[in-house]
Every structure is written in C-alpha cells, then in structure tokens.
Coordinates of C-alpha atoms in Angstrom, one line a residue:
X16 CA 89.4 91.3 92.4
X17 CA 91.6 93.9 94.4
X18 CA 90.1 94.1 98.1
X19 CA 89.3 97.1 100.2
X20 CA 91.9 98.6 102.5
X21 CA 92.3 101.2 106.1
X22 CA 95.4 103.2 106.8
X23 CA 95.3 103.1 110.4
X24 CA 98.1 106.0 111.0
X25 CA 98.9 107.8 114.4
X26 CA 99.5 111.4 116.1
X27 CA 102.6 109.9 117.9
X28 CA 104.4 106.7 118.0
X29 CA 102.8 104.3 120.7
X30 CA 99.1 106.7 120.1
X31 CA 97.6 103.0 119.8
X32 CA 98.0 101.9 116.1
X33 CA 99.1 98.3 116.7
X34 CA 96.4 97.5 118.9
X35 CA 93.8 99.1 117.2
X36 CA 94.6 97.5 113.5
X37 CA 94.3 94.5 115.7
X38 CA 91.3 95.0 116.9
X39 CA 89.9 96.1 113.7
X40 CA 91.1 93.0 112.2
X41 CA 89.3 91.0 114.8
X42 CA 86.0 92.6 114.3
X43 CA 86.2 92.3 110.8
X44 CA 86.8 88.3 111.0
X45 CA 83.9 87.9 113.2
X46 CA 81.5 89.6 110.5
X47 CA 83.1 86.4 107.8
X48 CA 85.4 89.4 106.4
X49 CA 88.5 87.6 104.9
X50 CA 91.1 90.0 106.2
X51 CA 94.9 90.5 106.3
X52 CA 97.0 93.2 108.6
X53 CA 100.0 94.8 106.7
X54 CA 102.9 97.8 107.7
X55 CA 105.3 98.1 105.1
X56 CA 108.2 99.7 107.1
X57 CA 108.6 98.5 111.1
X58 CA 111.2 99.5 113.8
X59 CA 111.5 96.9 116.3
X60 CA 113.6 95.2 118.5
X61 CA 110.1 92.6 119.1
X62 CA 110.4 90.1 116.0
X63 CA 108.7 86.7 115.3
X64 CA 109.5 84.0 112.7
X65 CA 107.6 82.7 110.2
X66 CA 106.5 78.8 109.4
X67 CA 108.4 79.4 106.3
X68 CA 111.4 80.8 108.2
X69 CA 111.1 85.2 107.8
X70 CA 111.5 87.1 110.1
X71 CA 108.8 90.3 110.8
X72 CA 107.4 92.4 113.5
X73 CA 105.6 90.8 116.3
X74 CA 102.5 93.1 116.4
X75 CA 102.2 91.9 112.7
X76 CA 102.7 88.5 113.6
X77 CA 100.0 89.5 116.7
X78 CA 97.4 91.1 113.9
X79 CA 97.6 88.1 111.9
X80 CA 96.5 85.9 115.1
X81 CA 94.0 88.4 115.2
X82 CA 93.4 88.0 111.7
X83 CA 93.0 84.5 112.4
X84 CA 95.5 84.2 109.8
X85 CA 98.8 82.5 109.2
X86 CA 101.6 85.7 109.4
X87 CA 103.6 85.9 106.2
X88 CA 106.7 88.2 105.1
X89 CA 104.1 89.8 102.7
X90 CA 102.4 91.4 105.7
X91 CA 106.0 93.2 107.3
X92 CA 108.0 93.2 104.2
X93 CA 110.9 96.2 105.6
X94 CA 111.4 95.5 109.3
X95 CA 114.4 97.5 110.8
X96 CA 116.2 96.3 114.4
X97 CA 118.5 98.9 115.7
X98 CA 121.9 98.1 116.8
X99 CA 122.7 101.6 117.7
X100 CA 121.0 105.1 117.9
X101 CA 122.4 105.5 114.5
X102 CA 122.1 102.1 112.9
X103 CA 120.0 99.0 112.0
X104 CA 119.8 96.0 110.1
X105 CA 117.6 96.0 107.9
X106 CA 115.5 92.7 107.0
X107 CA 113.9 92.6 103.3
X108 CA 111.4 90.0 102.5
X109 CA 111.9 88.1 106.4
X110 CA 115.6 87.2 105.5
X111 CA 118.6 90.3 106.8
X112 CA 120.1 92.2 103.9
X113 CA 122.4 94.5 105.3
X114 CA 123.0 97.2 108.4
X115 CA 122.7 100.8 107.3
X116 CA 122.9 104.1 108.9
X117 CA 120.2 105.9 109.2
X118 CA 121.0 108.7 106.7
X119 CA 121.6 106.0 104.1
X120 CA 118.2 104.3 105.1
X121 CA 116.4 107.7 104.7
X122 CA 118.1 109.9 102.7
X123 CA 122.2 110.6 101.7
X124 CA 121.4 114.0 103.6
X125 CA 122.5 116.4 100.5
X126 CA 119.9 119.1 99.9
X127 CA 118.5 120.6 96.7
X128 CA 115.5 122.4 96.0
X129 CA 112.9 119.4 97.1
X130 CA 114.5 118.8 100.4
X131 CA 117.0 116.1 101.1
X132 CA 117.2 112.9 98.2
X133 CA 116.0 109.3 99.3
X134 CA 118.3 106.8 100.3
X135 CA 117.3 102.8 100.3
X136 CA 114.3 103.6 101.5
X137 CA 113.0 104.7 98.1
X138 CA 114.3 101.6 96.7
X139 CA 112.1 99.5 98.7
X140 CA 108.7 101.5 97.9
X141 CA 108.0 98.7 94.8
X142 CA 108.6 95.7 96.9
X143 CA 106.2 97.7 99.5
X144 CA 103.4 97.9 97.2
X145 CA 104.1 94.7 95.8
X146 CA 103.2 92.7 98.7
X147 CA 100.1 95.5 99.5
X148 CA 98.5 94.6 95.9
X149 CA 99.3 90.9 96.6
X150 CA 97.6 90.6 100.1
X151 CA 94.5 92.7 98.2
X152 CA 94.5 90.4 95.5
X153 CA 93.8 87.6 98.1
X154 CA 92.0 89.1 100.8
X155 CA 88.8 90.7 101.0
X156 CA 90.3 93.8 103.1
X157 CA 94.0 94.6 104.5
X158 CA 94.5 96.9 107.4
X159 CA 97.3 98.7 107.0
X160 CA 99.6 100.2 110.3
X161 CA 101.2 103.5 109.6
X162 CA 104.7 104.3 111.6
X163 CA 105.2 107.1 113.9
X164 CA 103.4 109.9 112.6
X165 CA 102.1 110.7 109.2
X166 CA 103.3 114.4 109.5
X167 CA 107.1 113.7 109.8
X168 CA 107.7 116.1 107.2
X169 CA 111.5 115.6 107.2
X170 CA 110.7 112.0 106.2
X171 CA 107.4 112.3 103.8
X172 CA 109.4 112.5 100.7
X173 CA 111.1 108.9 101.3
X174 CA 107.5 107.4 103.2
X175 CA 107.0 104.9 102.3
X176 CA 104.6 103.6 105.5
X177 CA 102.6 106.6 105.6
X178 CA 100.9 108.6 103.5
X179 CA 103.4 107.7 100.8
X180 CA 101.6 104.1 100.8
X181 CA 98.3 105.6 101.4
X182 CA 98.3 107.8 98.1
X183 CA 100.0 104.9 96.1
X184 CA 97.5 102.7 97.0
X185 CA 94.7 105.2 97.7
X186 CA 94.1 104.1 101.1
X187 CA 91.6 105.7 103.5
X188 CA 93.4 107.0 106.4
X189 CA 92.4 107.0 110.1
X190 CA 94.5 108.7 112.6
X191 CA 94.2 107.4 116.3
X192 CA 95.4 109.5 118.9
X193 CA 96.1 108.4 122.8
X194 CA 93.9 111.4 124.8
X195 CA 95.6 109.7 127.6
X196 CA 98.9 111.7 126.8
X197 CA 96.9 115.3 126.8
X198 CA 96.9 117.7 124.0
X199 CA 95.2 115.0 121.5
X200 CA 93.2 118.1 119.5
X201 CA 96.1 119.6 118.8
X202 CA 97.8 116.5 117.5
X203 CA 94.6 115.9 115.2
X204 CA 94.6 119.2 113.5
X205 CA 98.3 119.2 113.2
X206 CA 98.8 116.7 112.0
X207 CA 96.1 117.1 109.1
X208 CA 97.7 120.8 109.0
X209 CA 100.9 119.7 108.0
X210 CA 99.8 117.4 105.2
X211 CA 99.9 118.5 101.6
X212 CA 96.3 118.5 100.0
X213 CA 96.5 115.2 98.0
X214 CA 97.8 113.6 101.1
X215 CA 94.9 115.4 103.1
X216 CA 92.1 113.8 100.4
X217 CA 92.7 110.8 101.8
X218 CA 92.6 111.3 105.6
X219 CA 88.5 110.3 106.3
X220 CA 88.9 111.5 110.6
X221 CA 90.1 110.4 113.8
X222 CA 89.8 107.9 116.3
X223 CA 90.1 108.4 120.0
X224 CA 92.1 106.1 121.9
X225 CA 92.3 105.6 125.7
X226 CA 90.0 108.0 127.1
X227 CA 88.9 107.8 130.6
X228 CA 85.6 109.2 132.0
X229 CA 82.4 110.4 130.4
X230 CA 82.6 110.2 126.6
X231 CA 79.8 113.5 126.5
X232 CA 82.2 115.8 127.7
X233 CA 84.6 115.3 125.1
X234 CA 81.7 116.1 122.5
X235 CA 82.2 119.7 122.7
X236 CA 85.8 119.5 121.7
X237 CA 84.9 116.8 118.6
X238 CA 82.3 119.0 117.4
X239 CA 85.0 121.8 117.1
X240 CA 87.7 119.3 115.7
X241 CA 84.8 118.6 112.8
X242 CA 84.2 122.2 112.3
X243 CA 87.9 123.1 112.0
X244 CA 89.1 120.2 109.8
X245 CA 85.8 119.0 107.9
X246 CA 86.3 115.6 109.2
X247 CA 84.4 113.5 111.7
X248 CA 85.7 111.2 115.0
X249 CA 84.9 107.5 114.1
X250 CA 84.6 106.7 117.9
X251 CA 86.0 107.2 121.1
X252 CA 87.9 104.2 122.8
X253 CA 87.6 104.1 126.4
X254 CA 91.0 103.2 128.8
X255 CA 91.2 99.3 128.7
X256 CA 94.1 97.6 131.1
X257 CA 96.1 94.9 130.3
X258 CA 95.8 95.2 126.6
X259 CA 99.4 96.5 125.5
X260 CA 100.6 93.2 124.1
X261 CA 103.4 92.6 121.3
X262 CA 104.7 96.1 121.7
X263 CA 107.3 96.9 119.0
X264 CA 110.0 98.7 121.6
X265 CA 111.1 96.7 124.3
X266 CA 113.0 99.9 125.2
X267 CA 109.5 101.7 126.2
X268 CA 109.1 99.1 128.9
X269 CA 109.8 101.1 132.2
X270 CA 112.3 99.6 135.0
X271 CA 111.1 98.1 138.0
X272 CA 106.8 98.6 136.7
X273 CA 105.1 95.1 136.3
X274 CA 104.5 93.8 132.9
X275 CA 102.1 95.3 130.6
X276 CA 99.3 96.4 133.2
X277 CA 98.2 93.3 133.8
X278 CA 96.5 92.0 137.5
X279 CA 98.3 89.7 139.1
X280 CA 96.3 86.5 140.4
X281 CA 96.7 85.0 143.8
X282 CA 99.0 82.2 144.2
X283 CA 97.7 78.5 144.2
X284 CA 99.4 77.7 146.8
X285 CA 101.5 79.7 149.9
X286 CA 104.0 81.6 148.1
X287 CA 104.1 83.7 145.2
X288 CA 107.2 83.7 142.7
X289 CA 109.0 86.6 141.9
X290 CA 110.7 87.3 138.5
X291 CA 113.4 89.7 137.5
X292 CA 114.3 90.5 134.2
X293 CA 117.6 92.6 133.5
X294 CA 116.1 95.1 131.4
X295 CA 119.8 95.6 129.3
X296 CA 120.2 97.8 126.5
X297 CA 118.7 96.6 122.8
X298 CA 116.2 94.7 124.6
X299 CA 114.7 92.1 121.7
X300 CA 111.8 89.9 122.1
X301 CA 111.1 90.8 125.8
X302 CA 107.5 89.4 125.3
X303 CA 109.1 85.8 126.0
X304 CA 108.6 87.1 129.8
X305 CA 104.5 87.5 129.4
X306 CA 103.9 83.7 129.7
X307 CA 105.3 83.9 133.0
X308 CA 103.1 86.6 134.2
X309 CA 100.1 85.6 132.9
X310 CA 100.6 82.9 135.7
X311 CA 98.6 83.0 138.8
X312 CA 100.9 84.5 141.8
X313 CA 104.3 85.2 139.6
X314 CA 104.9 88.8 139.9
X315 CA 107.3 90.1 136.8
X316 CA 109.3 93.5 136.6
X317 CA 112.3 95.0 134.7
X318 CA 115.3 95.6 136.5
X319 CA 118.6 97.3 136.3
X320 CA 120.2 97.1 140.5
X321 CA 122.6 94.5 141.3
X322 CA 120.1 94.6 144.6
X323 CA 116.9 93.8 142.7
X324 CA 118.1 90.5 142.2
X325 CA 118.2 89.7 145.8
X326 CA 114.2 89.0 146.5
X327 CA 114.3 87.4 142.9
X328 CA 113.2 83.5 142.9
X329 CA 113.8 83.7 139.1
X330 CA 116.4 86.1 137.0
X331 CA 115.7 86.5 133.5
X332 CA 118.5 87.6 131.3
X333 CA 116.7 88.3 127.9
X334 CA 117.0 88.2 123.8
X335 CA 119.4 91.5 122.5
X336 CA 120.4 92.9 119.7
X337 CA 123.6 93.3 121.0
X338 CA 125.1 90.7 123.3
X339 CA 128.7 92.3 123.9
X340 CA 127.0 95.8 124.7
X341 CA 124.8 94.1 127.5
X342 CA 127.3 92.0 128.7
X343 CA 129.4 95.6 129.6
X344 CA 126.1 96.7 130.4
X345 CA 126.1 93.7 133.1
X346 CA 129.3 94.3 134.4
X347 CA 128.9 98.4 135.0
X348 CA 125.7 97.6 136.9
X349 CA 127.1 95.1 139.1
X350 CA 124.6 92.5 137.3
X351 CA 127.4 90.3 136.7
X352 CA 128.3 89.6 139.6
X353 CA 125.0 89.3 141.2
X354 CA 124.2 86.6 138.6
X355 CA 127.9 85.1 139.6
X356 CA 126.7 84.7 143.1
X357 CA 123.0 83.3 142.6
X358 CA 124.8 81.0 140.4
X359 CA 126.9 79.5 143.0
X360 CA 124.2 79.5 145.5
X361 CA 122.1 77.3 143.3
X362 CA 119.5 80.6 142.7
X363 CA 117.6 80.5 139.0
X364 CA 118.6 82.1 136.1
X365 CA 117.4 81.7 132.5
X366 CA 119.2 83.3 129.8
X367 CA 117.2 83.3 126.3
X368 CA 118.8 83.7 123.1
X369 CA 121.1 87.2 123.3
X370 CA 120.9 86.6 127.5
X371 CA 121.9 82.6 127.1
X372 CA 124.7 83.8 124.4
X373 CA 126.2 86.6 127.6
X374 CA 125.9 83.7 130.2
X375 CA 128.5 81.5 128.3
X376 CA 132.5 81.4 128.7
X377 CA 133.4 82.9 125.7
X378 CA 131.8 85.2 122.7
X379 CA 134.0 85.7 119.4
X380 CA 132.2 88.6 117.1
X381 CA 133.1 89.8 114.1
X382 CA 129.4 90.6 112.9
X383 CA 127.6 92.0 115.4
X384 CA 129.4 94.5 117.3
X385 CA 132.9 93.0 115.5
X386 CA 134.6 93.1 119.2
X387 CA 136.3 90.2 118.4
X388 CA 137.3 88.0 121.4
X389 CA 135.3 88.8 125.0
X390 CA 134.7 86.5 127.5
X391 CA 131.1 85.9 128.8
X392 CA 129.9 85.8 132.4
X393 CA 131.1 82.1 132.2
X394 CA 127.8 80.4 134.6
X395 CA 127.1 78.5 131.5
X396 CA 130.1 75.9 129.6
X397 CA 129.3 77.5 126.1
X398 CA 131.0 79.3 123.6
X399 CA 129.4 81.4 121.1
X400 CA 130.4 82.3 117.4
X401 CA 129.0 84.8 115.8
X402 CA 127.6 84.0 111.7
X403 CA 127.4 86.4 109.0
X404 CA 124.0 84.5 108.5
X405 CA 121.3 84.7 110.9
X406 CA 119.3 81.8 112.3
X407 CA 115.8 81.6 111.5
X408 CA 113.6 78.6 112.7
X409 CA 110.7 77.1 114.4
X410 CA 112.2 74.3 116.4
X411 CA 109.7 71.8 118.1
X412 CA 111.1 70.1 120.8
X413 CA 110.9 68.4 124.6
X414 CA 112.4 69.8 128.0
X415 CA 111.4 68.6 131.4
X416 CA 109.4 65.4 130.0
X417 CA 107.0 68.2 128.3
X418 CA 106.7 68.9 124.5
X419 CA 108.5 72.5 124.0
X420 CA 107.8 74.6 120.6
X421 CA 109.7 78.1 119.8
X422 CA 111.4 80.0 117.1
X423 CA 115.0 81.6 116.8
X424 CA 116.3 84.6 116.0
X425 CA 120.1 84.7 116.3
X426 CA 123.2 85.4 114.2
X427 CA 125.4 83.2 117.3
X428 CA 126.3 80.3 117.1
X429 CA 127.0 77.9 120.1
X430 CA 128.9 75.4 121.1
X431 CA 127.4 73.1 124.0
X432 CA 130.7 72.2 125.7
X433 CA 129.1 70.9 128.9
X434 CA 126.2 70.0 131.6
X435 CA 123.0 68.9 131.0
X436 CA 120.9 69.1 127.7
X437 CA 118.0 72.0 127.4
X438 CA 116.7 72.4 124.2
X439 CA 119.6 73.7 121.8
X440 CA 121.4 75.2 125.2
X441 CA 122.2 73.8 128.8
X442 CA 121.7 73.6 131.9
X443 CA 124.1 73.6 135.1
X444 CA 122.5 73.6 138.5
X445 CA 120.1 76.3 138.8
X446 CA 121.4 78.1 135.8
X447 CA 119.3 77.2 132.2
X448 CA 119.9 78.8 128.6
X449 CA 118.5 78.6 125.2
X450 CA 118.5 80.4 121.8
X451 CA 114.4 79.5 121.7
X452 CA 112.3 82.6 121.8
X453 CA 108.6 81.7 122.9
X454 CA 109.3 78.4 124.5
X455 CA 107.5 79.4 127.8
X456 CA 104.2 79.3 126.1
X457 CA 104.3 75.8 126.3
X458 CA 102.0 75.3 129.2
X459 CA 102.9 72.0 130.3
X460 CA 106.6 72.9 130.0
X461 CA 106.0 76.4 131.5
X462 CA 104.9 74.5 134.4
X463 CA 107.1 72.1 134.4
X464 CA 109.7 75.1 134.5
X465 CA 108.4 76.8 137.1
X466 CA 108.3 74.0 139.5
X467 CA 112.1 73.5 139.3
X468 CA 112.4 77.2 139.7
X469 CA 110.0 77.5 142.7
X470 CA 111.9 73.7 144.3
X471 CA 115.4 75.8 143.8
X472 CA 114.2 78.7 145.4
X473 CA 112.8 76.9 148.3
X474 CA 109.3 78.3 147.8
X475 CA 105.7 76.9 148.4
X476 CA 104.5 78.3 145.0
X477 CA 102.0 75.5 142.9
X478 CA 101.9 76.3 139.3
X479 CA 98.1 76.4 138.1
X480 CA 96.9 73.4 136.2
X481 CA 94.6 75.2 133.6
X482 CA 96.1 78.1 132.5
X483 CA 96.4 78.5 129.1
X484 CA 98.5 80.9 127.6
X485 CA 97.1 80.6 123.7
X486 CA 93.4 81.2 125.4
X487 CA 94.7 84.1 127.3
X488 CA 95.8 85.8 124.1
X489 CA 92.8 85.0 122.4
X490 CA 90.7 86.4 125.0
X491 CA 93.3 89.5 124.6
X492 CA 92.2 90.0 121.2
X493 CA 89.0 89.6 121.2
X494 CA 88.5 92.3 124.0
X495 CA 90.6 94.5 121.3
X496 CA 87.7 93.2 118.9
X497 CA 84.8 94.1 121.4
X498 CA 86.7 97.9 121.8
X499 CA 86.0 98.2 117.9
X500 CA 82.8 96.7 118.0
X501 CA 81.3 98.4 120.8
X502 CA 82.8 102.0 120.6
X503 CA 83.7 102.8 117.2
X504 CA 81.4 103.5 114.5
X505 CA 81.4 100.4 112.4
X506 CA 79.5 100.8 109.9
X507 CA 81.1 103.9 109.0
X508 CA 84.6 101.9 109.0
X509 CA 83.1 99.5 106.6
X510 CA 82.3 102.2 104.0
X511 CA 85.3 103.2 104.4
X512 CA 87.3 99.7 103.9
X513 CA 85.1 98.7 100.7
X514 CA 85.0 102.6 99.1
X515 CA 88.0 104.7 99.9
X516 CA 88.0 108.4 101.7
X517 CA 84.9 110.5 101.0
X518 CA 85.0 112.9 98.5
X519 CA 85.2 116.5 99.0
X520 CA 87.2 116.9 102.2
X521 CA 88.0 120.3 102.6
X522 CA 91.7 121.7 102.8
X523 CA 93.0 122.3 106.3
X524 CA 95.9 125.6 105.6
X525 CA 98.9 125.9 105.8
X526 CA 99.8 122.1 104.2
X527 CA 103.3 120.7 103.9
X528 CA 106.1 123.1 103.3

C-alpha cells in the first residue's frame, strides 16, 4: 500500500522548511502516524552519517529523530557540499561520486527552444523517486522538504526537489514563508504566479512562519491572499526562539552572535566559560559546537579577529570542506598566530575533524584542493593525507575515563606521530584534536571536557551534573511538534497527507514562461 505524502516547499531558502517538516513529522508520530521525512536534492556543508555508514543532510538526519525514526540514505538520496562558489561534490546514495561544477550539475548551459538542457541532475530524478516510492511503500506518510524556492524558473526544467518531485509523485504542496523577513504576500502569490498550471494543481496554500504579534491583524491580508490565488493559509506560526537547530549552511551563521538564539543559563558555580569558534570559510558540521552551549554558563560565538581569541577560555577550530583554504584563511586573519600563542601558554584549543587536520605539522592534498604539500599550524605532532575515498563511520569510543560516541566525515587521513592519545587524534598540553564529529554530546565526556578546559583556563566554572543533551533536543522537537499542533490547521494537513491537493484550484496568470 503506497502512503500519503506533503511537499513542504518555501518562498526563500531559510523561509522555515526544515523546521517545519520537522515539526510536522513530530505531530504526526504523536497521533501513531508511521511517518518518514525525505528531500531528494540537499546543499549543505551540515552532514551526518548513517549506522550503515552514508552520509546525508543533518536536518534529515534531525526530521528522522523527529520521526522517531532511524535516518537512512533513502530519506537524502542527492546531497551536494560545496567546495567553491562554483563547485561541489556530489554524494549519491550516502557514499561521494564525484565533484561537478555547477553547470554540469544543472544544466551544460547551451540553449534551444525549451531553455537550457539538464545536466546530471536529470540523471538522478529515477533514483529520486525511487527511494520517494520506497519510503511510501513502508511508511504510512513521507514529508517531503523542497529546496530554495519552487519558482526558480531557471532551474524548474532540471527540479528535481521541487515541483518536479511533486508532479511525479503528485504530492500536495505547502509553501511556508518567514513574515519575519517582510514582503511575505508578495512571495506567496509570486511564487504561485510563476508556476505553470499543472505545477499550480498541486500547490493546496500557505503556511505562515515566524510571525510576531496579534495573529487578527494579519487576517485582512490572508483573506486577500485567498481571494487572489484561490487558496487558503493552513496556519500562522508564531516567532519561537531557540528553535533553529541542524541548519543546512553553516555559512548563514553570523560572526560574533551567540549560537542559534538560545538563553544562556547562569553558571553553577563562579565563573562562566567562554567559547570561540573560528568561523573559517566552508564551515562543515558547525552544530558539534551546540552541545557546548546548551551548557549552563558557557557562552558560544563565531569569530574571525585574532583579538577575539583573547577573553576565549576555549578556541574551537571547526569541521571544513576545505582544510588548505581555512588554514590561509587562518594565517590572513592573524588566527594562526593567535592559536600559536595560546598554545604555548597552555590556553585550550580543540580542533574537530577539518580544524584538527589544519592544527597538524603537515597536510599533503591531491584531492581536495590538490595543493599538494602545505604545512599546518604545527600545535598538534600529526600529519594528514589526503584519500581519494572518504571516511564514513560511527566510532564508539572512551576519552577522559568517559564513554565517547561520534561519526566521521573526512577524506584525510592522519598519522598520530606524537603526545597523548584522544580518540583517533591527540592531545599536547592544552591543545586536543579529533576527526569525531558529535563527540561532545556525550554528557559525561562533555563534562569531563569541560573541566580540563575550565582547570587550564584557571576558571571557577562547575559543569552541570544533569544536563542532558539528547533530552534537550527532544524537548527541541517536540516544541516544533506543539507549533504544528497548536497553530496550524491539522486536520486540514491530514486531508491533505492521505488525499492529495484539492481539486479545482483556480489558475493564478501569468504561469511559467
């Protein structure tokens, strides 16, 4: 039996789809729906791996946890990580196939009279629906996330996130807009205005996301929206803090603003801790940094001054996508040589994965950015080779006396030449590193962690004994549940899950050119 589906698409990138498949996914488990989150094409620099050892997006990897399901490939089957403004590699099935420009991703850029030709990306559209029609076949519902915006119409005749999935697959389409930004009207009926009419069948209304204030003022306005388009607002979401987690572009998190929006607690005991993370270029898995803050009294931010680092008990230098272009970017900034100097003062730093690779003596790469030979900061005794095949794992093991799990993500390859054992890295003095992404959600080793960090730094700061970071996300999604629940119209989302887009929606001129 094939199961009932959602396209949740978007006015804008960022408008809220990732959250809000998530939280649709979350109320749907809580009413015994057997549910599954899918996006067939993702951009991201914020990747998780799989039990079975793929690698896809970590917002799908977030909606299966909301799902309260175990993430597959099937759910992310295209994910593309930029290594430039004009390239990524692109990862087929959780496993890296190749890196491609992006006119041979989307198109070979010649011109006839249908507009520009597909490239790859038409020769992923079977595998796309494929693992759609799999995931229906076993679930009673699958959520899909569009990408961007629906109305890309440089890019519709290649889509194959979109609408191009939605008419394949005849998926009911929502499109959530973030009022927040201003102008989200005009982003409702244009982007149902630029839609060609069989694309425009399917699209059932809107969704309002992060509106602040008194909900019976916006009425007017979705009264005309309805009269204009034909179709109806399926609720109105009101602002919610703290609930941007497993964002897909670390390169949207702004310098020197605390993580995510979240409130920092008071300290257990005198001091707080403060953590600086060098926000370098092709950030990748930056959420390894939210454990930390969701600790009482650390205080996280993204930095990119050399004098940043000097009130820092903690320097993170984070997972990237490309390890020689942020170790330049270290040394421009005068980062290097801050790190240089905390090192021989006995100050914390952590590098993870990309950040752990940069700290090391020595990087040969011929894959990545094929520079060849270039010498790393040199805090760490490790040298790093780069594979043509990347590393994919879920490693379990035990740091500080405390059990330690985590995943990697990482085409280097290091060689441990010296100090003390940490996980697959090292550790000299004050300085740590390790390919493991995720390991500070351990909480016993997270606080195990932070009190070597806080006994470096010379400051009174107590780790709390009870936080736990798996409730903490729980309790993230199920407010993302509750925002559903309580201000969408439910029963109207259900209908449209189990029986497609209603019939008859009128045709909003001009359509597609």
């Amino acid at each position: 039996m094939r199961g009932g589906g959602l396209l949740v698409a978007g006015t804008t990138s960022d408008a809220g789809k990732s959250v809000v498949t998530a939280g649709i996914c979350r109320w749907l488990v809580r009413q015994g729906v057997k549910v599954a989150p899918f996006k067939g094409q993702n951009m991201s620099l914020n990747s998780f791996v799989t039990r079975d050892g793929a690698e896809i997006g970590r917002a799908q990897a977030m909606q299966a946890q909301a799902a309260r399901v175990e993430p597959s490939a099937l759910m992310n089957p295209v994910l593309l990580k930029p290594g430039s403004d004009r390239s990524s590699q692109v990862v087929l099935m959780g496993r890296p196939v190749g890196e491609l420009s992006a006119r041979g991703f989307f198109g070979n850029g010649s011109t006839s009279g249908k507009g520009l030709t597909g490239g790859r990306r038409e020769e992923l559209f079977e595998p796309v629906l494929a693992c759609l029609e799999e995931l229906r076949g076993t679930y009673d519902a699958v959520i899909c996330e569009g990408a961007g915006s629906p109305a890309e119409i440089n890019l519709r005749r290649t889509d194959i996130v979109n609408m191009g999935v939605a008419r394949a697959a005849r998926l009911p389409v929502v499109v959530v807009g973030d009022i927040d930004r201003g102008g989200v009207f005009a982003q409702f009926f244009g982007t149902t205005a630029l839609l060609a009419p069989e694309d425009q069948e399917l699209v059932a209304g809107y969704l309002v996301n992060k509106f602040r204030g008194d909900v019976s003022l916006l009425e007017p306005g979705l009264d005309m929206l309805h009269g204009l388009t034909g179709r109806r607002t399926f609720g109105v979401l009101p602002y919610a803090h703290g609930l941007g987690i497993d964002e897909e572009d670390g390169l949207r998190v702004s310098l020197r603003g605390a993580v995510r929006e979240s409130v920092v607690a008071p300290p257990l005991g005198e001091d707080v801790l403060r953590v600086a993370v060098c926000a370098v270029p092709l950030m990748s898995n930056f959420t390894d940094v939210d454990a930390l803050a969701a600790e009482p009294g650390v205080v996280v931010r993204f930095v990119d001054r050399p004098e940043e680092l000097v009130d820092a008990d903690l320097v993170v230098v984070p997972g990237t996508r490309g390890t020689v272009r942020a170790l330049a970017w270290l040394r421009e900034r005068g980062l290097a040589g801050a790190l240089a100097r905390r090192a021989a003062e006995g100050r914390p730093v952590l590098g993870i994965c990309g950040g752990f690779q940069a700290l090391g003596e020595r990087i040969d790469d011929e894959v990545e950015s094929k520079a060849g030979t270039v010498d790393g900061l040199g805090l760490l005794p490790v040298r790093v080779r780069f594979a043509q095949e990347k590393t994919l794992a879920r490693p379990v093991g035990e740091a500080l006396g405390e059990r330690v799990e985590g995943y990697e993500i990482h085409h280097g390859v290091a060689e441990v030449l010296g100090g003390e054992p940490f996980l697959d890295g090292c550790r000299v003095g004050a300085v740590w590193g390790t390919h493991w992404h995720g390991s500070l959600e351990s909480d016993a080793f997270r606080r195990a962690f932070l009190r070597e960090v806080a006994a470096a730094a010379g400051r009174r700061f107590v780790p709390a004994p009870d936080t736990s970071f798996g409730t903490l996300r729980e309790e993230q999604l199920d407010r993302l549940g509750d925002l559903i629940e309580q201000h969408a119209d439910t029963d109207a989302l259900l209908r449209l899950i189990e029986r497609g887009a209603p019939e008859g929606l009128p045709f909003v001129p001009p359509g597609a050119p």
